Each structure stands twice: as C-alpha cells, then as structure tokens.
Amino acid sequence: MELTPIQKDILIALINLQREKDRAVKGEEIAELISRNPGTVRNQMQSLKVLGLVEGVPGPKGGYKATGEAYEALSITAMDHEAAVPIYRNENLVEGATVAQISFTTVRHPDLCHGMIKVLGNIKGFEQGDRVQMGPTPVNKLIVRGEIVGRDDTQNTLVFSISEMISLPKKPVKNYARLNMISISGNASIQETARLLVDHSIHGAPVIDDDEILGVVTFTDIGDAVASGKMTAKVKDIMTRDLITVDSETSLYNAVKVFDKHDIGFLLVSFDGKPKGILSKKDVFHELIVY
C-alpha cells in the first residue's frame, strides 16, 4: 500500500514511542514529536485504522498501537524480543534508538562506500556532517562508522559515507589459541630467553615447568630486568605471574575486550579448567588480515 508522507510520519512516530514507552501512545504525544496539530493526527489515525495499520486502545491509559501490518508497510521487521543495536551521534549514544537495518548502496565505487541505516527511534537530531557509529550488532559484533550525508524523515533512514567497518569472527578462542607453544623454562637465563624470542620472531612466550604454565615472559620484562641491572636473573624471577585466563569457549570479541580492559598482550586459555594454551594480540590481528 502507498502511504502519504504524513501517514508515514505518524506511523514511524507511533512505533518509536511505543518501543520507548512500552504502552499505547496518545495522539498528542505523536503530534508533539512530529510537530503537527493533534487534530490532524486524530484525523489521519482514522484512515490508518481502516487500513489495519493502527488499533485503538480504550480507557484512561489507552491510545494507539501499531499493528504488524504497520511494520510491513514501513519495511520494518517486527520482533517480540529484539536486541538493541546502539547508534551514536558525534560519540554520544542516541537514547531510545536502535538500528533496524544497515544496507550498502555503493560497493563497486573505487573510492566511496555509502550506506543507509533504517532506525527505530528519533533521528531528527542528525545533520549532514555528523559522525555516526552503529553497533556492535548482536551476532557478528559488527561496528560501522561514517559521516552523515543525508536524512529521510519519511523513511526514518540516514544515508552515510562509510569510513570503517570492524567485525570479529564468531568462533570461540579455542580456535585461535596456540597449544603447541614455544615455551621457555623458568630457570633459563635472560640471554637464552632473548635469543628464543628473536629466533622465533615473537614478543613473548609462556614459562613452563613440569607441564605447568607459571607465567609469561616478554621483551618488556627483559628490558625492565636489564634496566634494573638484573643481568643474571632467571626467567622465573622476571616473568609476569599475574596472568589473565579466559575459558576456551570465550568468544574472540570478549577476549579482545579483556585485552583492552587489562592492557595486556597475552591471555592464557583454559580447557576444562586447566590452562593449556595462549592467545596473543598478534593472533587476533592475524585473523583480521584480508587475503
């Protein structure tokens, strides 16, 4: 069915307010949101009722509710239990709004990549040139950033120029952890350890004795020891002992958050409660390489 611009405005406002307030919506609330006369909204509501897009809720707490057909008319998927996909304007979270759909309108252009965002929520505060971020999405943890180049209030959509997209694989860290680790004994010297790291082009290695991971030693640990004059120290005396462990079923996305929170370069990966592997930031970066 072909709706008029005012009917689309009213339906979008109704759906947005219904989501935000989780109740029937008064005609006056819709009129205030779209800057229209309440009488105009009431008149249009009669037509929308006839079309089966709106239903009236009687009583003092009554008002209007959008039907499933209203979502279809606006090409929005209705969900009983939706996951919120946040949208940010100039680094500020837009309260009460969620991204319903992201589509890419130019992917073959050699220099530009534009997209369109359908939003459930109020987008009238967005202006051309605003920085925008969407995500993370619930499944693929996709984050999209860009700059607003246009806004269509009749469709509640934003057109933007995409500057970057970030996503991490869904697989858990057990698929990326190194189990056959290059390790060093706790009694090894600083010189031995430095040579091991250089020979294998790695920044750090687990310290293992009797098949147990005692810690991790890195070039940073070696540099600190040398600067302190501890040239004859053993690895077990300079290694980092307070290691952060994640379960093997932890998602790569959540592991990255742990890296960031603790500002560390290595994580121990535990299988059935016992640390058996290691994950480094380098391992994560390797997964993001486009071949």
Coordinates of C-alpha atoms in Angstrom, one line a residue:
M1 CA 0.0 0.0 0.0
E2 CA 1.1 3.5 -0.7
L3 CA 1.1 5.8 2.3
T4 CA 1.2 9.6 2.3
P5 CA 4.2 11.4 3.8
I6 CA 2.1 12.4 6.9
Q7 CA 0.9 8.8 7.4
K8 CA 4.5 7.6 7.3
D9 CA 5.5 10.3 9.8
I10 CA 2.7 9.3 12.2
L11 CA 3.4 5.5 11.9
I12 CA 7.1 6.0 12.5
A13 CA 6.5 8.2 15.5
L14 CA 4.0 5.8 16.9
I15 CA 6.4 2.8 16.5
N16 CA 9.2 4.8 18.1
L17 CA 7.1 6.0 21.0
Q18 CA 5.6 2.5 21.5
R19 CA 9.0 1.0 21.7
E20 CA 10.3 3.7 24.1
K21 CA 7.3 3.8 26.5
D22 CA 6.1 0.1 26.1
R23 CA 2.5 1.2 26.1
A24 CA -0.3 2.6 24.0
V25 CA 0.6 6.1 22.7
K26 CA -1.6 9.2 22.9
G27 CA -2.3 11.2 19.8
E28 CA -1.0 14.3 21.5
E29 CA 2.4 12.6 22.1
I30 CA 2.7 11.8 18.4
A31 CA 1.6 15.3 17.4
E32 CA 4.3 16.8 19.7
L33 CA 7.0 14.5 18.3
I34 CA 6.3 15.3 14.6
S35 CA 5.3 19.0 15.2
R36 CA 1.7 18.6 13.9
N37 CA -1.7 19.6 15.1
P38 CA -3.3 16.9 17.4
G39 CA -6.5 17.2 15.3
T40 CA -4.5 16.4 12.2
V41 CA -3.1 13.3 13.8
R42 CA -6.5 12.1 15.0
N43 CA -8.0 12.5 11.5
Q44 CA -5.1 10.5 10.0
M45 CA -5.5 7.8 12.6
Q46 CA -9.0 7.1 11.4
S47 CA -7.6 6.3 7.9
L48 CA -4.8 4.2 9.4
K49 CA -7.3 2.2 11.4
V50 CA -9.3 1.5 8.3
L51 CA -6.1 0.3 6.6
G52 CA -5.4 -2.0 9.5
L53 CA -2.2 -0.3 10.4
V54 CA -3.3 1.1 13.8
E55 CA -5.5 -0.2 16.6
G56 CA -7.2 1.9 19.3
V57 CA -6.8 1.1 23.0
P58 CA -9.7 2.3 25.1
G59 CA -9.5 3.6 28.6
P60 CA -7.7 6.3 30.5
K61 CA -4.3 4.6 29.7
G62 CA -5.4 4.0 26.2
G63 CA -4.2 5.5 22.9
Y64 CA -2.9 3.9 19.7
K65 CA -0.8 0.9 18.9
A66 CA 0.8 -0.1 15.6
T67 CA -0.1 -3.4 14.2
G68 CA 2.1 -6.0 12.5
E69 CA 0.9 -4.6 9.1
A70 CA 2.3 -1.2 10.0
Y71 CA 5.8 -2.7 10.4
E72 CA 5.3 -4.4 7.0
A73 CA 4.1 -1.2 5.4
L74 CA 7.3 0.6 6.5
S75 CA 9.5 -2.4 5.6
I76 CA 10.5 -3.0 9.3
T77 CA 10.7 -6.4 10.8
A78 CA 8.5 -6.7 14.0
M79 CA 10.1 -8.7 16.8
D80 CA 8.8 -9.8 20.1
H81 CA 12.3 -9.8 21.7
E82 CA 14.7 -7.6 19.9
A83 CA 18.4 -6.9 20.6
A84 CA 19.2 -3.3 20.7
V85 CA 21.8 -2.1 18.2
P86 CA 23.1 1.2 19.5
I87 CA 23.6 4.2 17.3
Y88 CA 25.9 7.1 18.3
R89 CA 25.9 10.7 17.0
N90 CA 29.2 12.5 17.5
E91 CA 30.3 9.9 20.1
N92 CA 27.1 10.4 22.1
L93 CA 24.6 7.5 22.4
V94 CA 21.2 8.3 20.9
E95 CA 18.8 7.2 23.7
G96 CA 15.8 5.1 22.8
A97 CA 17.0 4.4 19.3
T98 CA 18.1 1.2 17.7
V99 CA 19.4 0.3 14.2
A100 CA 16.9 -1.9 12.4
Q101 CA 18.7 -2.3 9.2
I102 CA 22.1 -1.4 7.6
S103 CA 22.4 -1.6 3.8
F104 CA 25.2 -0.7 1.5
T105 CA 24.3 1.4 -1.5
T106 CA 27.7 1.7 -3.2
V107 CA 30.2 -1.2 -3.1
R108 CA 31.6 -1.1 -6.6
H109 CA 32.9 2.5 -6.5
P110 CA 36.7 2.6 -6.2
D111 CA 36.8 5.5 -3.8
L112 CA 33.5 5.7 -2.0
C113 CA 31.3 3.4 0.1
H114 CA 27.9 4.7 1.1
G115 CA 25.3 3.0 3.3
M116 CA 21.8 3.5 4.5
I117 CA 20.6 3.0 8.1
K118 CA 16.9 2.4 9.0
V119 CA 16.4 3.4 12.6
L120 CA 13.7 2.8 15.2
G121 CA 13.9 6.0 17.2
N122 CA 14.1 9.7 16.7
I123 CA 16.7 10.7 14.0
K124 CA 15.7 14.4 13.7
G125 CA 18.8 15.5 15.6
F126 CA 21.1 14.1 12.9
E127 CA 22.6 16.6 10.5
Q128 CA 24.9 16.4 7.5
G129 CA 28.5 16.1 8.6
D130 CA 27.7 14.4 11.9
R131 CA 29.9 11.4 12.8
V132 CA 27.9 8.3 13.3
Q133 CA 28.6 4.8 14.7
M134 CA 26.3 1.8 14.7
G135 CA 26.8 -1.4 16.7
P136 CA 28.0 -3.7 17.9
T137 CA 25.4 -5.9 16.3
P138 CA 24.4 -8.9 18.4
V139 CA 25.6 -11.8 16.2
N140 CA 28.6 -10.7 14.3
K141 CA 29.6 -7.8 16.6
L142 CA 29.8 -5.5 13.6
I143 CA 30.6 -1.9 14.1
V144 CA 30.2 0.6 11.3
R145 CA 31.4 4.2 11.4
G146 CA 31.0 7.1 9.0
E147 CA 29.7 10.5 8.3
I148 CA 26.1 11.6 7.6
V149 CA 25.4 12.8 4.1
G150 CA 21.6 12.8 4.1
R151 CA 18.4 12.1 6.1
D152 CA 15.0 10.8 5.0
D153 CA 12.4 11.5 7.7
T154 CA 9.6 9.8 5.7
Q155 CA 11.5 6.5 5.9
N156 CA 13.3 7.2 9.2
T157 CA 16.6 6.5 7.4
L158 CA 20.1 8.0 7.4
V159 CA 22.4 8.0 4.4
F160 CA 26.1 8.0 5.4
S161 CA 29.6 7.7 4.0
I162 CA 31.3 4.7 5.5
S163 CA 34.8 5.3 6.9
E164 CA 35.4 1.9 8.6
M165 CA 33.8 -1.4 9.5
I166 CA 35.0 -3.7 12.2
S167 CA 33.9 -7.3 12.9
L168 CA 35.4 -10.3 14.6
P169 CA 34.8 -14.0 13.8
K170 CA 32.1 -15.7 15.9
K171 CA 34.3 -18.7 16.7
P172 CA 35.5 -19.1 20.3
V173 CA 39.1 -18.5 21.3
K174 CA 39.9 -22.3 21.3
N175 CA 40.0 -22.0 17.5
Y176 CA 42.8 -19.4 17.7
A177 CA 44.8 -20.3 20.8
R178 CA 48.2 -21.8 20.4
L179 CA 48.5 -25.2 22.0
N180 CA 51.9 -26.2 20.7
M181 CA 53.5 -23.3 22.3
I182 CA 57.1 -22.1 22.0
S183 CA 58.0 -22.0 25.7
I184 CA 60.9 -21.4 28.0
S185 CA 62.0 -23.0 31.3
G186 CA 61.7 -20.9 34.5
N187 CA 65.4 -21.5 35.1
A188 CA 66.5 -20.1 31.7
S189 CA 68.7 -17.1 31.6
I190 CA 67.7 -13.7 30.2
Q191 CA 70.2 -14.2 27.3
E192 CA 68.6 -17.6 26.4
T193 CA 65.2 -16.1 26.5
A194 CA 66.0 -13.2 24.4
R195 CA 67.6 -15.5 21.8
L196 CA 64.5 -17.7 21.8
L197 CA 62.2 -14.7 21.2
V198 CA 64.4 -13.3 18.4
D199 CA 64.8 -16.6 16.7
H200 CA 61.0 -17.2 16.5
S201 CA 60.1 -13.5 15.9
I202 CA 57.7 -13.4 18.9
H203 CA 57.3 -10.8 21.6
G204 CA 56.7 -13.2 24.4
A205 CA 56.5 -16.9 25.5
P206 CA 54.9 -18.9 28.3
V207 CA 57.2 -20.1 31.1
I208 CA 56.6 -23.8 31.6
D209 CA 57.9 -26.2 34.2
D210 CA 56.6 -29.7 34.7
D211 CA 53.9 -29.1 32.1
E212 CA 52.5 -26.2 34.1
I213 CA 52.3 -22.6 32.9
L214 CA 54.0 -20.4 35.5
G215 CA 53.8 -17.1 33.7
V216 CA 54.7 -15.3 30.5
V217 CA 58.0 -13.5 29.7
T218 CA 58.1 -10.8 27.2
F219 CA 60.7 -8.4 25.8
T220 CA 59.3 -5.8 28.1
D221 CA 60.1 -8.0 31.1
I222 CA 63.6 -8.5 29.8
G223 CA 64.1 -4.8 29.2
D224 CA 62.9 -4.0 32.7
A225 CA 65.4 -6.5 34.1
V226 CA 68.3 -5.2 32.2
A227 CA 67.5 -1.6 33.1
S228 CA 67.4 -2.7 36.8
G229 CA 70.8 -4.4 36.5
K230 CA 69.4 -7.9 36.9
M231 CA 71.6 -9.4 34.2
T232 CA 72.0 -12.8 36.0
A233 CA 68.3 -13.2 36.9
K234 CA 66.4 -16.3 35.9
V235 CA 63.2 -16.1 33.8
K236 CA 61.1 -17.2 36.8
D237 CA 62.3 -14.1 38.6
I238 CA 61.4 -11.5 36.0
M239 CA 58.3 -13.1 34.3
T240 CA 54.8 -11.8 34.6
R241 CA 52.9 -14.1 37.1
D242 CA 49.5 -12.4 37.3
L243 CA 48.1 -13.8 34.1
I244 CA 44.5 -13.3 33.0
T245 CA 42.8 -16.6 32.0
V246 CA 39.8 -17.0 29.7
D247 CA 37.8 -20.1 29.0
S248 CA 38.3 -21.8 25.7
E249 CA 34.7 -21.2 24.8
T250 CA 35.0 -17.4 25.3
S251 CA 34.2 -15.5 22.1
L252 CA 37.1 -13.7 20.3
Y253 CA 35.1 -10.5 20.7
N254 CA 35.0 -10.8 24.5
A255 CA 38.7 -11.8 24.6
V256 CA 39.5 -8.6 22.8
K257 CA 37.6 -6.7 25.5
V258 CA 39.8 -8.4 28.1
F259 CA 42.9 -7.4 26.3
D260 CA 41.7 -3.8 26.3
K261 CA 40.5 -3.8 29.9
H262 CA 43.7 -5.1 31.4
D263 CA 46.1 -3.5 28.8
I264 CA 47.9 -6.8 28.2
G265 CA 49.3 -8.6 25.2
F266 CA 48.7 -12.3 26.2
L267 CA 45.9 -14.4 27.6
L268 CA 46.0 -17.9 29.0
V269 CA 43.3 -20.1 27.5
S270 CA 41.8 -22.7 29.9
F271 CA 40.4 -26.0 28.7
D272 CA 38.2 -27.8 31.2
G273 CA 39.5 -25.5 33.9
K274 CA 43.3 -26.0 33.2
P275 CA 45.4 -23.5 31.3
K276 CA 46.6 -25.3 28.2
G277 CA 47.0 -22.6 25.5
I278 CA 47.9 -19.0 25.0
L279 CA 46.3 -16.2 22.9
S280 CA 48.2 -13.0 21.9
K281 CA 47.1 -9.8 20.3
K282 CA 49.2 -10.8 17.3
D283 CA 47.0 -14.0 17.0
V284 CA 43.9 -11.7 16.9
F285 CA 45.4 -9.3 14.3
H286 CA 46.2 -12.3 12.1
E287 CA 42.5 -13.2 12.0
L288 CA 41.7 -9.7 10.7
I289 CA 44.1 -9.9 7.7
V290 CA 42.3 -9.8 4.3
Y291 CA 44.0 -12.2 1.8

